[in-house]
Amino acid sequence: MNWITNYVRPKIRALVTKPDVPENLWEKCPSCSQMIFHRELESNLRVCPHCGYHMRISARRRLEMLFDEGAFKTIELPEVPLDPLRFRDRKRYTDRLREAQTKNDGDEAIIVAHGTLGGHPTVIAVFNFAFMGGSMGIAVGEGLLAAARLAALQEAALIVIPASGGARMQEGILSLMQMPRSVAAVEIVKEAGLPYVVVLTDPTTGGVSASFAMLGDVALAEPGAIIGFAGQRVIEETIRESLPDGFQRAEYLLDHGMVDMVVTRAEMRDTLARILGLLRDKTPSAEVVTLPVGDEGAPEDEPEPEIPPVPAEEGSDVRT
């Protein structure tokens, strides 16, 4: 009986039982509906290899992608009141915060890190869309101010990467007050004479796009990113007109002068490093060529071209 139980039965079960296959080995592209193996998708920076669709990426993965050798240090954000309005809808706001922090290992809707990018000291504030849609509350406003002060202290460039649905409704007017506070954070960097670069990702909407997201010295965007204030359906119902194809997409905003460049995720780091090099390096990258000089040390004067006299028309009173 032991022989049957310990040997025969496991062999029979192995033949008839289907092996457990993880459900997250393949991911479907939202744009072209192609199935992509998870390792291929991660190696391609979560960009569809078939159609080039840029899927959303985690905040910490984006930091690893941008900083030199993926090395960076995060800072602790200032403490803020968790539920200043004692807000409750279907759940208490404190319960929502607790669930979001559990899913994101304690991170908030913004992560501030510092390191080097292309050899230049850089502070990056990246939004975490997985935390309540990257909504902007008091913690985000404090995070942006902390990032600006750190950039001014280290004489570093500030790069902000928003991915947000706008203000956080659970904090009411306190959330809307973060719009002018974020603009004040931008002014701290600009008054220090430091570069402020914005990388617009999908989505950048609401109060985020109406404040610091559109104030960058250079504005970059990922392909296909939705960038705007109100949603397309809301605008169409308000003006009672159909909007053009691709409205509020990064390419549409590039054609209309709202962003400076649309850069793929694979080229983002090199592009940012080149921009920071142009803004920070004060020495010329090209060789300085000396102009030829005359015998007395002054540039040789070229002879002035002779201007022929204007011929007089027949019958006119002009005399030479």
PDB file of C-alpha atoms in Angstrom:
ATOM      1  CA  MET A   1       0.000   0.000   0.000  1.00  0.00           C
ATOM      2  CA  ASN A   2       2.877   2.367   0.755  1.00  0.00           C
ATOM      3  CA  TRP A   3       4.367   1.651  -2.672  1.00  0.00           C
ATOM      4  CA  ILE A   4       1.092   2.547  -4.373  1.00  0.00           C
ATOM      5  CA  THR A   5       0.597   5.680  -2.261  1.00  0.00           C
ATOM      6  CA  ASN A   6       4.135   6.973  -2.419  1.00  0.00           C
ATOM      7  CA  TYR A   7       5.076   6.087  -5.994  1.00  0.00           C
ATOM      8  CA  VAL A   8       2.207   5.111  -8.274  1.00  0.00           C
ATOM      9  CA  ARG A   9      -0.316   7.750  -7.220  1.00  0.00           C
ATOM     10  CA  PRO A  10       2.109  10.731  -7.598  1.00  0.00           C
ATOM     11  CA  LYS A  11       3.065   9.487 -11.074  1.00  0.00           C
ATOM     12  CA  ILE A  12      -0.569   9.300 -12.152  1.00  0.00           C
ATOM     13  CA  ARG A  13      -1.290  12.768 -10.717  1.00  0.00           C
ATOM     14  CA  ALA A  14       1.695  14.222 -12.561  1.00  0.00           C
ATOM     15  CA  LEU A  15       0.316  12.881 -15.829  1.00  0.00           C
ATOM     16  CA  VAL A  16      -3.233  14.157 -15.471  1.00  0.00           C
ATOM     17  CA  THR A  17      -2.663  17.408 -13.500  1.00  0.00           C
ATOM     18  CA  LYS A  18      -1.971  20.567 -15.460  1.00  0.00           C
ATOM     19  CA  PRO A  19       1.085  22.485 -14.258  1.00  0.00           C
ATOM     20  CA  ASP A  20       0.452  25.808 -12.545  1.00  0.00           C
ATOM     21  CA  VAL A  21       1.398  28.593 -14.955  1.00  0.00           C
ATOM     22  CA  PRO A  22       1.627  32.152 -13.612  1.00  0.00           C
ATOM     23  CA  GLU A  23      -0.970  34.456 -15.082  1.00  0.00           C
ATOM     24  CA  ASN A  24       1.380  37.400 -15.556  1.00  0.00           C
ATOM     25  CA  LEU A  25       3.793  35.813 -18.040  1.00  0.00           C
ATOM     26  CA  TRP A  26       2.073  37.519 -20.978  1.00  0.00           C
ATOM     27  CA  GLU A  27       0.647  40.996 -21.243  1.00  0.00           C
ATOM     28  CA  LYS A  28      -1.732  42.336 -23.860  1.00  0.00           C
ATOM     29  CA  CYS A  29      -0.904  45.618 -25.580  1.00  0.00           C
ATOM     30  CA  PRO A  30      -3.798  48.082 -25.119  1.00  0.00           C
ATOM     31  CA  SER A  31      -3.128  49.561 -28.552  1.00  0.00           C
ATOM     32  CA  CYS A  32      -2.546  46.670 -30.993  1.00  0.00           C
ATOM     33  CA  SER A  33      -3.840  43.800 -28.776  1.00  0.00           C
ATOM     34  CA  GLN A  34      -0.671  41.757 -29.336  1.00  0.00           C
ATOM     35  CA  MET A  35       0.433  39.405 -26.549  1.00  0.00           C
ATOM     36  CA  ILE A  36       3.939  40.213 -25.278  1.00  0.00           C
ATOM     37  CA  PHE A  37       6.122  38.015 -23.091  1.00  0.00           C
ATOM     38  CA  HIS A  38       6.813  39.787 -19.806  1.00  0.00           C
ATOM     39  CA  ARG A  39      10.609  39.548 -20.069  1.00  0.00           C
ATOM     40  CA  GLU A  40      10.595  40.995 -23.563  1.00  0.00           C
ATOM     41  CA  LEU A  41       8.319  43.815 -22.394  1.00  0.00           C
ATOM     42  CA  GLU A  42      10.543  44.682 -19.430  1.00  0.00           C
ATOM     43  CA  SER A  43      13.711  44.616 -21.514  1.00  0.00           C
ATOM     44  CA  ASN A  44      12.007  47.003 -23.940  1.00  0.00           C
ATOM     45  CA  LEU A  45      11.174  49.428 -21.079  1.00  0.00           C
ATOM     46  CA  ARG A  46       7.476  48.487 -21.263  1.00  0.00           C
ATOM     47  CA  VAL A  47       7.164  49.715 -24.835  1.00  0.00           C
ATOM     48  CA  CYS A  48       5.248  47.471 -27.225  1.00  0.00           C
ATOM     49  CA  PRO A  49       7.714  46.041 -29.779  1.00  0.00           C
ATOM     50  CA  HIS A  50       4.938  45.741 -32.363  1.00  0.00           C
ATOM     51  CA  CYS A  51       3.333  49.201 -32.394  1.00  0.00           C
ATOM     52  CA  GLY A  52       5.567  51.311 -30.101  1.00  0.00           C
ATOM     53  CA  TYR A  53       2.819  51.958 -27.563  1.00  0.00           C
ATOM     54  CA  HIS A  54       4.280  53.290 -24.297  1.00  0.00           C
ATOM     55  CA  MET A  55       2.702  51.493 -21.356  1.00  0.00           C
ATOM     56  CA  ARG A  56       2.775  52.958 -17.878  1.00  0.00           C
ATOM     57  CA  ILE A  57       5.892  52.276 -15.856  1.00  0.00           C
ATOM     58  CA  SER A  58       6.512  52.362 -12.121  1.00  0.00           C
ATOM     59  CA  ALA A  59       8.111  55.414 -10.564  1.00  0.00           C
ATOM     60  CA  ARG A  60      11.165  53.608  -9.206  1.00  0.00           C
ATOM     61  CA  ARG A  61      11.743  51.805 -12.522  1.00  0.00           C
ATOM     62  CA  ARG A  62      11.754  55.189 -14.240  1.00  0.00           C
ATOM     63  CA  LEU A  63      14.347  56.505 -11.781  1.00  0.00           C
ATOM     64  CA  GLU A  64      16.575  53.493 -12.456  1.00  0.00           C
ATOM     65  CA  MET A  65      16.188  54.132 -16.159  1.00  0.00           C
ATOM     66  CA  LEU A  66      17.280  57.795 -15.978  1.00  0.00           C
ATOM     67  CA  PHE A  67      20.020  58.085 -13.364  1.00  0.00           C
ATOM     68  CA  ASP A  68      23.601  57.137 -14.215  1.00  0.00           C
ATOM     69  CA  GLU A  69      24.079  53.387 -13.675  1.00  0.00           C
ATOM     70  CA  GLY A  70      20.644  53.337 -12.046  1.00  0.00           C
ATOM     71  CA  ALA A  71      22.097  54.716  -8.798  1.00  0.00           C
ATOM     72  CA  PHE A  72      20.079  57.268  -6.826  1.00  0.00           C
ATOM     73  CA  LYS A  73      19.044  58.201  -3.315  1.00  0.00           C
ATOM     74  CA  THR A  74      15.498  59.055  -2.321  1.00  0.00           C
ATOM     75  CA  ILE A  75      14.675  61.644   0.312  1.00  0.00           C
ATOM     76  CA  GLU A  76      12.085  61.435   3.047  1.00  0.00           C
ATOM     77  CA  LEU A  77       9.131  63.683   2.357  1.00  0.00           C
ATOM     78  CA  PRO A  78       7.895  66.104   5.046  1.00  0.00           C
ATOM     79  CA  GLU A  79       5.125  64.812   7.275  1.00  0.00           C
ATOM     80  CA  VAL A  80       1.641  66.073   6.412  1.00  0.00           C
ATOM     81  CA  PRO A  81      -1.793  65.624   8.030  1.00  0.00           C
ATOM     82  CA  LEU A  82      -3.297  62.394   6.757  1.00  0.00           C
ATOM     83  CA  ASP A  83      -6.991  63.323   6.758  1.00  0.00           C
ATOM     84  CA  PRO A  84      -7.408  67.055   7.426  1.00  0.00           C
ATOM     85  CA  LEU A  85     -11.072  67.113   6.298  1.00  0.00           C
ATOM     86  CA  ARG A  86     -12.096  63.731   7.784  1.00  0.00           C
ATOM     87  CA  PHE A  87     -13.350  62.816   4.335  1.00  0.00           C
ATOM     88  CA  ARG A  88     -15.431  59.738   3.682  1.00  0.00           C
ATOM     89  CA  ASP A  89     -17.267  58.437   0.617  1.00  0.00           C
ATOM     90  CA  ARG A  90     -17.656  54.678   0.227  1.00  0.00           C
ATOM     91  CA  LYS A  91     -14.511  54.330   2.339  1.00  0.00           C
ATOM     92  CA  ARG A  92     -12.696  56.496   4.794  1.00  0.00           C
ATOM     93  CA  TYR A  93      -9.859  58.468   3.296  1.00  0.00           C
ATOM     94  CA  THR A  94      -7.457  57.037   5.872  1.00  0.00           C
ATOM     95  CA  ASP A  95      -8.389  53.520   4.753  1.00  0.00           C
ATOM     96  CA  ARG A  96      -7.710  54.435   1.120  1.00  0.00           C
ATOM     97  CA  LEU A  97      -4.331  55.864   2.064  1.00  0.00           C
ATOM     98  CA  ARG A  98      -3.465  52.752   4.047  1.00  0.00           C
ATOM     99  CA  GLU A  99      -4.373  50.472   1.123  1.00  0.00           C
ATOM    100  CA  ALA A 100      -2.399  52.586  -1.363  1.00  0.00           C
ATOM    101  CA  GLN A 101       0.675  52.638   0.885  1.00  0.00           C
ATOM    102  CA  THR A 102       0.492  48.875   1.329  1.00  0.00           C
ATOM    103  CA  LYS A 103       0.395  48.306  -2.441  1.00  0.00           C
ATOM    104  CA  ASN A 104       3.255  50.770  -3.044  1.00  0.00           C
ATOM    105  CA  ASP A 105       5.597  49.778  -0.198  1.00  0.00           C
ATOM    106  CA  GLY A 106       4.942  52.982   1.711  1.00  0.00           C
ATOM    107  CA  ASP A 107       5.560  55.356  -1.196  1.00  0.00           C
ATOM    108  CA  GLU A 108       3.335  58.383  -1.770  1.00  0.00           C
ATOM    109  CA  ALA A 109       2.074  59.807  -5.063  1.00  0.00           C
ATOM    110  CA  ILE A 110       5.487  61.444  -5.583  1.00  0.00           C
ATOM    111  CA  ILE A 111       9.043  60.197  -5.113  1.00  0.00           C
ATOM    112  CA  VAL A 112      11.983  62.612  -4.923  1.00  0.00           C
ATOM    113  CA  ALA A 113      15.472  61.293  -5.656  1.00  0.00           C
ATOM    114  CA  HIS A 114      18.869  62.800  -6.400  1.00  0.00           C
ATOM    115  CA  GLY A 115      21.974  61.557  -8.199  1.00  0.00           C
ATOM    116  CA  THR A 116      23.729  62.244 -11.484  1.00  0.00           C
ATOM    117  CA  LEU A 117      22.373  62.210 -15.024  1.00  0.00           C
ATOM    118  CA  GLY A 118      24.972  62.403 -17.753  1.00  0.00           C
ATOM    119  CA  GLY A 119      27.478  63.384 -15.080  1.00  0.00           C
ATOM    120  CA  HIS A 120      25.414  66.382 -13.968  1.00  0.00           C
ATOM    121  CA  PRO A 121      23.939  66.615 -10.444  1.00  0.00           C
ATOM    122  CA  THR A 122      20.202  66.169 -10.838  1.00  0.00           C
ATOM    123  CA  VAL A 123      17.106  66.020  -8.670  1.00  0.00           C
ATOM    124  CA  ILE A 124      14.148  64.111 -10.116  1.00  0.00           C
ATOM    125  CA  ALA A 125      10.600  64.265  -8.755  1.00  0.00           C
ATOM    126  CA  VAL A 126       8.565  61.491 -10.367  1.00  0.00           C
ATOM    127  CA  PHE A 127       4.861  60.845  -9.864  1.00  0.00           C
ATOM    128  CA  ASN A 128       3.611  57.407  -8.887  1.00  0.00           C
ATOM    129  CA  PHE A 129       0.384  56.835 -10.818  1.00  0.00           C
ATOM    130  CA  ALA A 130      -0.246  53.586  -8.935  1.00  0.00           C
ATOM    131  CA  PHE A 131      -0.839  55.635  -5.770  1.00  0.00           C
ATOM    132  CA  MET A 132      -4.421  56.895  -6.124  1.00  0.00           C
ATOM    133  CA  GLY A 133      -3.887  57.881  -9.734  1.00  0.00           C
ATOM    134  CA  GLY A 134      -0.947  60.137  -8.876  1.00  0.00           C
ATOM    135  CA  SER A 135      -3.408  62.685  -7.516  1.00  0.00           C
ATOM    136  CA  MET A 136      -1.916  65.893  -6.153  1.00  0.00           C
ATOM    137  CA  GLY A 137      -2.520  66.389  -2.457  1.00  0.00           C
ATOM    138  CA  ILE A 138      -0.654  68.100   0.349  1.00  0.00           C
ATOM    139  CA  ALA A 139       2.093  65.460   0.271  1.00  0.00           C
ATOM    140  CA  VAL A 140       2.754  66.134  -3.418  1.00  0.00           C
ATOM    141  CA  GLY A 141       2.997  69.880  -2.843  1.00  0.00           C
ATOM    142  CA  GLU A 142       5.453  69.329   0.008  1.00  0.00           C
ATOM    143  CA  GLY A 143       7.400  66.909  -2.157  1.00  0.00           C
ATOM    144  CA  LEU A 144       7.770  69.419  -4.987  1.00  0.00           C
ATOM    145  CA  LEU A 145       8.927  72.116  -2.564  1.00  0.00           C
ATOM    146  CA  ALA A 146      11.418  69.690  -1.013  1.00  0.00           C
ATOM    147  CA  ALA A 147      12.731  68.781  -4.474  1.00  0.00           C
ATOM    148  CA  ALA A 148      13.154  72.453  -5.426  1.00  0.00           C
ATOM    149  CA  ARG A 149      14.979  73.282  -2.192  1.00  0.00           C
ATOM    150  CA  LEU A 150      17.246  70.271  -2.603  1.00  0.00           C
ATOM    151  CA  ALA A 151      18.078  71.286  -6.179  1.00  0.00           C
ATOM    152  CA  ALA A 152      18.926  74.824  -5.068  1.00  0.00           C
ATOM    153  CA  LEU A 153      21.055  73.480  -2.191  1.00  0.00           C
ATOM    154  CA  GLN A 154      23.000  71.083  -4.428  1.00  0.00           C
ATOM    155  CA  GLU A 155      23.050  73.497  -7.405  1.00  0.00           C
ATOM    156  CA  ALA A 156      21.462  70.711  -9.411  1.00  0.00           C
ATOM    157  CA  ALA A 157      18.967  70.632 -12.240  1.00  0.00           C
ATOM    158  CA  LEU A 158      15.373  69.720 -11.397  1.00  0.00           C
ATOM    159  CA  ILE A 159      13.449  67.266 -13.560  1.00  0.00           C
ATOM    160  CA  VAL A 160       9.766  66.648 -12.824  1.00  0.00           C
ATOM    161  CA  ILE A 161       7.938  63.704 -14.397  1.00  0.00           C
ATOM    162  CA  PRO A 162       4.182  64.054 -13.816  1.00  0.00           C
ATOM    163  CA  ALA A 163       1.693  61.230 -14.274  1.00  0.00           C
ATOM    164  CA  SER A 164      -1.495  62.340 -12.597  1.00  0.00           C
ATOM    165  CA  GLY A 165      -5.224  62.667 -12.949  1.00  0.00           C
ATOM    166  CA  GLY A 166      -5.181  66.034 -11.182  1.00  0.00           C
ATOM    167  CA  ALA A 167      -6.065  67.223  -7.691  1.00  0.00           C
ATOM    168  CA  ARG A 168      -7.020  64.792  -4.935  1.00  0.00           C
ATOM    169  CA  MET A 169     -10.690  65.326  -4.206  1.00  0.00           C
ATOM    170  CA  GLN A 170     -10.465  63.847  -0.685  1.00  0.00           C
ATOM    171  CA  GLU A 171      -8.454  66.904   0.390  1.00  0.00           C
ATOM    172  CA  GLY A 172     -10.758  69.490  -1.179  1.00  0.00           C
ATOM    173  CA  ILE A 173      -9.519  73.081  -1.299  1.00  0.00           C
ATOM    174  CA  LEU A 174      -6.261  72.032   0.385  1.00  0.00           C
ATOM    175  CA  SER A 175      -5.462  70.020  -2.726  1.00  0.00           C
ATOM    176  CA  LEU A 176      -6.164  72.986  -5.016  1.00  0.00           C
ATOM    177  CA  MET A 177      -3.829  75.127  -2.912  1.00  0.00           C
ATOM    178  CA  GLN A 178      -0.957  72.918  -4.044  1.00  0.00           C
ATOM    179  CA  MET A 179      -1.143  74.485  -7.509  1.00  0.00           C
ATOM    180  CA  PRO A 180       0.312  77.873  -6.449  1.00  0.00           C
ATOM    181  CA  ARG A 181       2.688  76.090  -4.056  1.00  0.00           C
ATOM    182  CA  SER A 182       4.048  74.013  -6.932  1.00  0.00           C
ATOM    183  CA  VAL A 183       4.538  77.202  -8.972  1.00  0.00           C
ATOM    184  CA  ALA A 184       6.460  78.647  -6.005  1.00  0.00           C
ATOM    185  CA  ALA A 185       8.679  75.553  -6.071  1.00  0.00           C
ATOM    186  CA  VAL A 186       9.455  76.193  -9.731  1.00  0.00           C
ATOM    187  CA  GLU A 187      10.369  79.802  -8.952  1.00  0.00           C
ATOM    188  CA  ILE A 188      12.893  78.618  -6.335  1.00  0.00           C
ATOM    189  CA  VAL A 189      14.768  76.719  -9.041  1.00  0.00           C
ATOM    190  CA  LYS A 190      14.556  79.455 -11.649  1.00  0.00           C
ATOM    191  CA  GLU A 191      15.686  82.185  -9.265  1.00  0.00           C
ATOM    192  CA  ALA A 192      18.759  80.072  -8.524  1.00  0.00           C
ATOM    193  CA  GLY A 193      19.541  80.019 -12.255  1.00  0.00           C
ATOM    194  CA  LEU A 194      19.142  76.237 -12.507  1.00  0.00           C
ATOM    195  CA  PRO A 195      17.503  74.229 -15.304  1.00  0.00           C
ATOM    196  CA  TYR A 196      13.938  73.055 -14.812  1.00  0.00           C
ATOM    197  CA  VAL A 197      12.872  70.314 -17.235  1.00  0.00           C
ATOM    198  CA  VAL A 198       9.474  68.597 -17.412  1.00  0.00           C
ATOM    199  CA  VAL A 199       8.847  65.168 -18.937  1.00  0.00           C
ATOM    200  CA  LEU A 200       5.125  64.798 -19.609  1.00  0.00           C
ATOM    201  CA  THR A 201       3.871  61.220 -19.421  1.00  0.00           C
ATOM    202  CA  ASP A 202       0.509  59.512 -19.732  1.00  0.00           C
ATOM    203  CA  PRO A 203      -1.629  61.004 -18.281  1.00  0.00           C
ATOM    204  CA  THR A 204      -0.886  64.616 -17.315  1.00  0.00           C
ATOM    205  CA  THR A 205      -4.247  66.248 -16.655  1.00  0.00           C
ATOM    206  CA  GLY A 206      -6.189  68.489 -14.286  1.00  0.00           C
ATOM    207  CA  GLY A 207      -4.485  70.837 -11.872  1.00  0.00           C
ATOM    208  CA  VAL A 208      -1.075  69.306 -12.597  1.00  0.00           C
ATOM    209  CA  SER A 209      -1.151  70.436 -16.225  1.00  0.00           C
ATOM    210  CA  ALA A 210      -2.546  73.814 -15.108  1.00  0.00           C
ATOM    211  CA  SER A 211       0.439  74.539 -12.844  1.00  0.00           C
ATOM    212  CA  PHE A 212       4.037  73.310 -12.734  1.00  0.00           C
ATOM    213  CA  ALA A 213       3.764  70.823 -15.622  1.00  0.00           C
ATOM    214  CA  MET A 214       3.652  73.590 -18.244  1.00  0.00           C
ATOM    215  CA  LEU A 215       6.349  75.846 -16.767  1.00  0.00           C
ATOM    216  CA  GLY A 216       9.467  73.938 -17.758  1.00  0.00           C
ATOM    217  CA  ASP A 217      12.401  75.582 -19.486  1.00  0.00           C
ATOM    218  CA  VAL A 218      12.242  72.557 -21.778  1.00  0.00           C
ATOM    219  CA  ALA A 219       9.106  70.416 -22.093  1.00  0.00           C
ATOM    220  CA  LEU A 220       9.470  66.839 -23.303  1.00  0.00           C
ATOM    221  CA  ALA A 221       6.722  64.252 -23.745  1.00  0.00           C
ATOM    222  CA  GLU A 222       6.485  60.540 -24.320  1.00  0.00           C
ATOM    223  CA  PRO A 223       4.770  59.362 -27.523  1.00  0.00           C
ATOM    224  CA  GLY A 224       1.010  59.082 -27.268  1.00  0.00           C
ATOM    225  CA  ALA A 225       0.789  60.662 -23.808  1.00  0.00           C
ATOM    226  CA  ILE A 226      -2.532  62.323 -22.925  1.00  0.00           C
ATOM    227  CA  ILE A 227      -1.842  65.914 -21.866  1.00  0.00           C
ATOM    228  CA  GLY A 228      -4.577  68.408 -21.069  1.00  0.00           C
ATOM    229  CA  PHE A 229      -6.815  69.914 -18.432  1.00  0.00           C
ATOM    230  CA  ALA A 230     -10.316  68.483 -18.908  1.00  0.00           C
ATOM    231  CA  GLY A 231     -11.112  65.217 -20.643  1.00  0.00           C
ATOM    232  CA  GLN A 232     -11.993  65.082 -24.316  1.00  0.00           C
ATOM    233  CA  ARG A 233     -15.564  63.916 -23.669  1.00  0.00           C
ATOM    234  CA  VAL A 234     -16.173  66.779 -21.217  1.00  0.00           C
ATOM    235  CA  ILE A 235     -14.878  69.329 -23.724  1.00  0.00           C
ATOM    236  CA  GLU A 236     -17.019  67.949 -26.548  1.00  0.00           C
ATOM    237  CA  GLU A 237     -20.152  68.057 -24.388  1.00  0.00           C
ATOM    238  CA  THR A 238     -19.355  71.619 -23.323  1.00  0.00           C
ATOM    239  CA  ILE A 239     -18.628  73.152 -26.736  1.00  0.00           C
ATOM    240  CA  ARG A 240     -20.959  70.729 -28.585  1.00  0.00           C
ATOM    241  CA  GLU A 241     -18.404  70.113 -31.300  1.00  0.00           C
ATOM    242  CA  SER A 242     -16.261  67.179 -32.308  1.00  0.00           C
ATOM    243  CA  LEU A 243     -12.565  67.518 -31.575  1.00  0.00           C
ATOM    244  CA  PRO A 244      -9.863  66.584 -34.115  1.00  0.00           C
ATOM    245  CA  ASP A 245      -8.185  63.188 -34.134  1.00  0.00           C
ATOM    246  CA  GLY A 246      -5.312  62.885 -31.713  1.00  0.00           C
ATOM    247  CA  PHE A 247      -6.507  65.827 -29.645  1.00  0.00           C
ATOM    248  CA  GLN A 248      -4.584  66.168 -26.343  1.00  0.00           C
ATOM    249  CA  ARG A 249      -1.987  63.674 -27.484  1.00  0.00           C
ATOM    250  CA  ALA A 250       1.718  64.504 -27.252  1.00  0.00           C
ATOM    251  CA  GLU A 251       2.139  64.683 -31.043  1.00  0.00           C
ATOM    252  CA  TYR A 252      -0.789  67.096 -31.362  1.00  0.00           C
ATOM    253  CA  LEU A 253       0.673  69.375 -28.713  1.00  0.00           C
ATOM    254  CA  LEU A 254       4.049  69.261 -30.449  1.00  0.00           C
ATOM    255  CA  ASP A 255       2.483  70.437 -33.723  1.00  0.00           C
ATOM    256  CA  HIS A 256       0.794  73.315 -31.868  1.00  0.00           C
ATOM    257  CA  GLY A 257       3.857  74.451 -29.910  1.00  0.00           C
ATOM    258  CA  MET A 258       2.844  73.245 -26.446  1.00  0.00           C
ATOM    259  CA  VAL A 259       5.803  70.864 -26.028  1.00  0.00           C
ATOM    260  CA  ASP A 260       9.325  71.073 -27.399  1.00  0.00           C
ATOM    261  CA  MET A 261      10.065  67.430 -28.197  1.00  0.00           C
ATOM    262  CA  VAL A 262       8.385  64.029 -28.258  1.00  0.00           C
ATOM    263  CA  VAL A 263      11.006  61.510 -27.162  1.00  0.00           C
ATOM    264  CA  THR A 264      10.738  57.740 -26.974  1.00  0.00           C
ATOM    265  CA  ARG A 265      11.465  56.077 -23.653  1.00  0.00           C
ATOM    266  CA  ALA A 266      14.611  54.405 -24.971  1.00  0.00           C
ATOM    267  CA  GLU A 267      16.078  57.778 -25.989  1.00  0.00           C
ATOM    268  CA  MET A 268      14.864  59.759 -22.966  1.00  0.00           C
ATOM    269  CA  ARG A 269      17.992  59.444 -20.836  1.00  0.00           C
ATOM    270  CA  ASP A 270      20.402  60.437 -23.619  1.00  0.00           C
ATOM    271  CA  THR A 271      18.152  63.342 -24.601  1.00  0.00           C
ATOM    272  CA  LEU A 272      17.954  64.640 -21.035  1.00  0.00           C
ATOM    273  CA  ALA A 273      21.726  64.290 -20.624  1.00  0.00           C
ATOM    274  CA  ARG A 274      22.277  66.277 -23.822  1.00  0.00           C
ATOM    275  CA  ILE A 275      19.867  69.010 -22.706  1.00  0.00           C
ATOM    276  CA  LEU A 276      21.501  69.294 -19.292  1.00  0.00           C
ATOM    277  CA  GLY A 277      24.893  69.466 -20.969  1.00  0.00           C
ATOM    278  CA  LEU A 278      23.773  72.365 -23.152  1.00  0.00           C
ATOM    279  CA  LEU A 279      22.259  74.206 -20.183  1.00  0.00           C
ATOM    280  CA  ARG A 280      24.994  73.532 -17.622  1.00  0.00           C
ATOM    281  CA  ASP A 281      28.318  73.360 -19.497  1.00  0.00           C
ATOM    282  CA  LYS A 282      29.779  76.859 -19.792  1.00  0.00           C
ATOM    283  CA  THR A 283      32.856  75.866 -21.793  1.00  0.00           C
ATOM    284  CA  PRO A 284      32.459  75.555 -25.579  1.00  0.00           C
ATOM    285  CA  SER A 285      32.426  72.008 -26.860  1.00  0.00           C
ATOM    286  CA  ALA A 286      33.912  72.992 -30.232  1.00  0.00           C
ATOM    287  CA  GLU A 287      37.413  74.213 -30.997  1.00  0.00           C
ATOM    288  CA  VAL A 288      37.893  77.986 -30.916  1.00  0.00           C
ATOM    289  CA  VAL A 289      39.306  79.165 -34.266  1.00  0.00           C
ATOM    290  CA  THR A 290      41.359  82.391 -34.340  1.00  0.00           C
ATOM    291  CA  LEU A 291      40.608  84.764 -37.204  1.00  0.00           C
ATOM    292  CA  PRO A 292      43.569  85.887 -39.353  1.00  0.00           C
ATOM    293  CA  VAL A 293      44.967  89.329 -38.484  1.00  0.00           C
ATOM    294  CA  GLY A 294      47.003  91.934 -40.375  1.00  0.00           C
ATOM    295  CA  ASP A 295      50.565  93.162 -39.772  1.00  0.00           C
ATOM    296  CA  GLU A 296      49.519  95.640 -37.095  1.00  0.00           C
ATOM    297  CA  GLY A 297      47.494  93.103 -35.130  1.00  0.00           C
ATOM    298  CA  ALA A 298      44.115  94.256 -36.451  1.00  0.00           C
ATOM    299  CA  PRO A 299      41.884  92.288 -38.776  1.00  0.00           C
ATOM    300  CA  GLU A 300      42.650  92.932 -42.410  1.00  0.00           C
ATOM    301  CA  ASP A 301      40.192  95.325 -43.969  1.00  0.00           C
ATOM    302  CA  GLU A 302      38.569  94.076 -47.122  1.00  0.00           C
ATOM    303  CA  PRO A 303      38.398  96.613 -49.963  1.00  0.00           C
ATOM    304  CA  GLU A 304      34.994  98.148 -50.322  1.00  0.00           C
ATOM    305  CA  PRO A 305      33.237  97.227 -53.553  1.00  0.00           C
ATOM    306  CA  GLU A 306      32.871 100.050 -56.078  1.00  0.00           C
ATOM    307  CA  ILE A 307      29.314 101.156 -56.635  1.00  0.00           C
ATOM    308  CA  PRO A 308      28.696 102.250 -60.233  1.00  0.00           C
ATOM    309  CA  PRO A 309      26.757 105.481 -60.760  1.00  0.00           C
ATOM    310  CA  VAL A 310      23.080 105.251 -61.546  1.00  0.00           C
ATOM    311  CA  PRO A 311      22.582 105.852 -65.287  1.00  0.00           C
ATOM    312  CA  ALA A 312      20.356 108.793 -66.112  1.00  0.00           C
ATOM    313  CA  GLU A 313      17.193 108.171 -68.044  1.00  0.00           C
ATOM    314  CA  GLU A 314      16.694 109.861 -71.417  1.00  0.00           C
ATOM    315  CA  GLY A 315      14.882 113.180 -71.154  1.00  0.00           C
ATOM    316  CA  SER A 316      15.522 113.588 -67.468  1.00  0.00           C
ATOM    317  CA  ASP A 317      17.060 116.654 -65.829  1.00  0.00           C
ATOM    318  CA  VAL A 318      19.738 114.671 -63.992  1.00  0.00           C
ATOM    319  CA  ARG A 319      23.199 115.828 -65.047  1.00  0.00           C
ATOM    320  CA  THR A 320      26.473 114.081 -64.373  1.00  0.00           C
TER     321      THR A 320
END
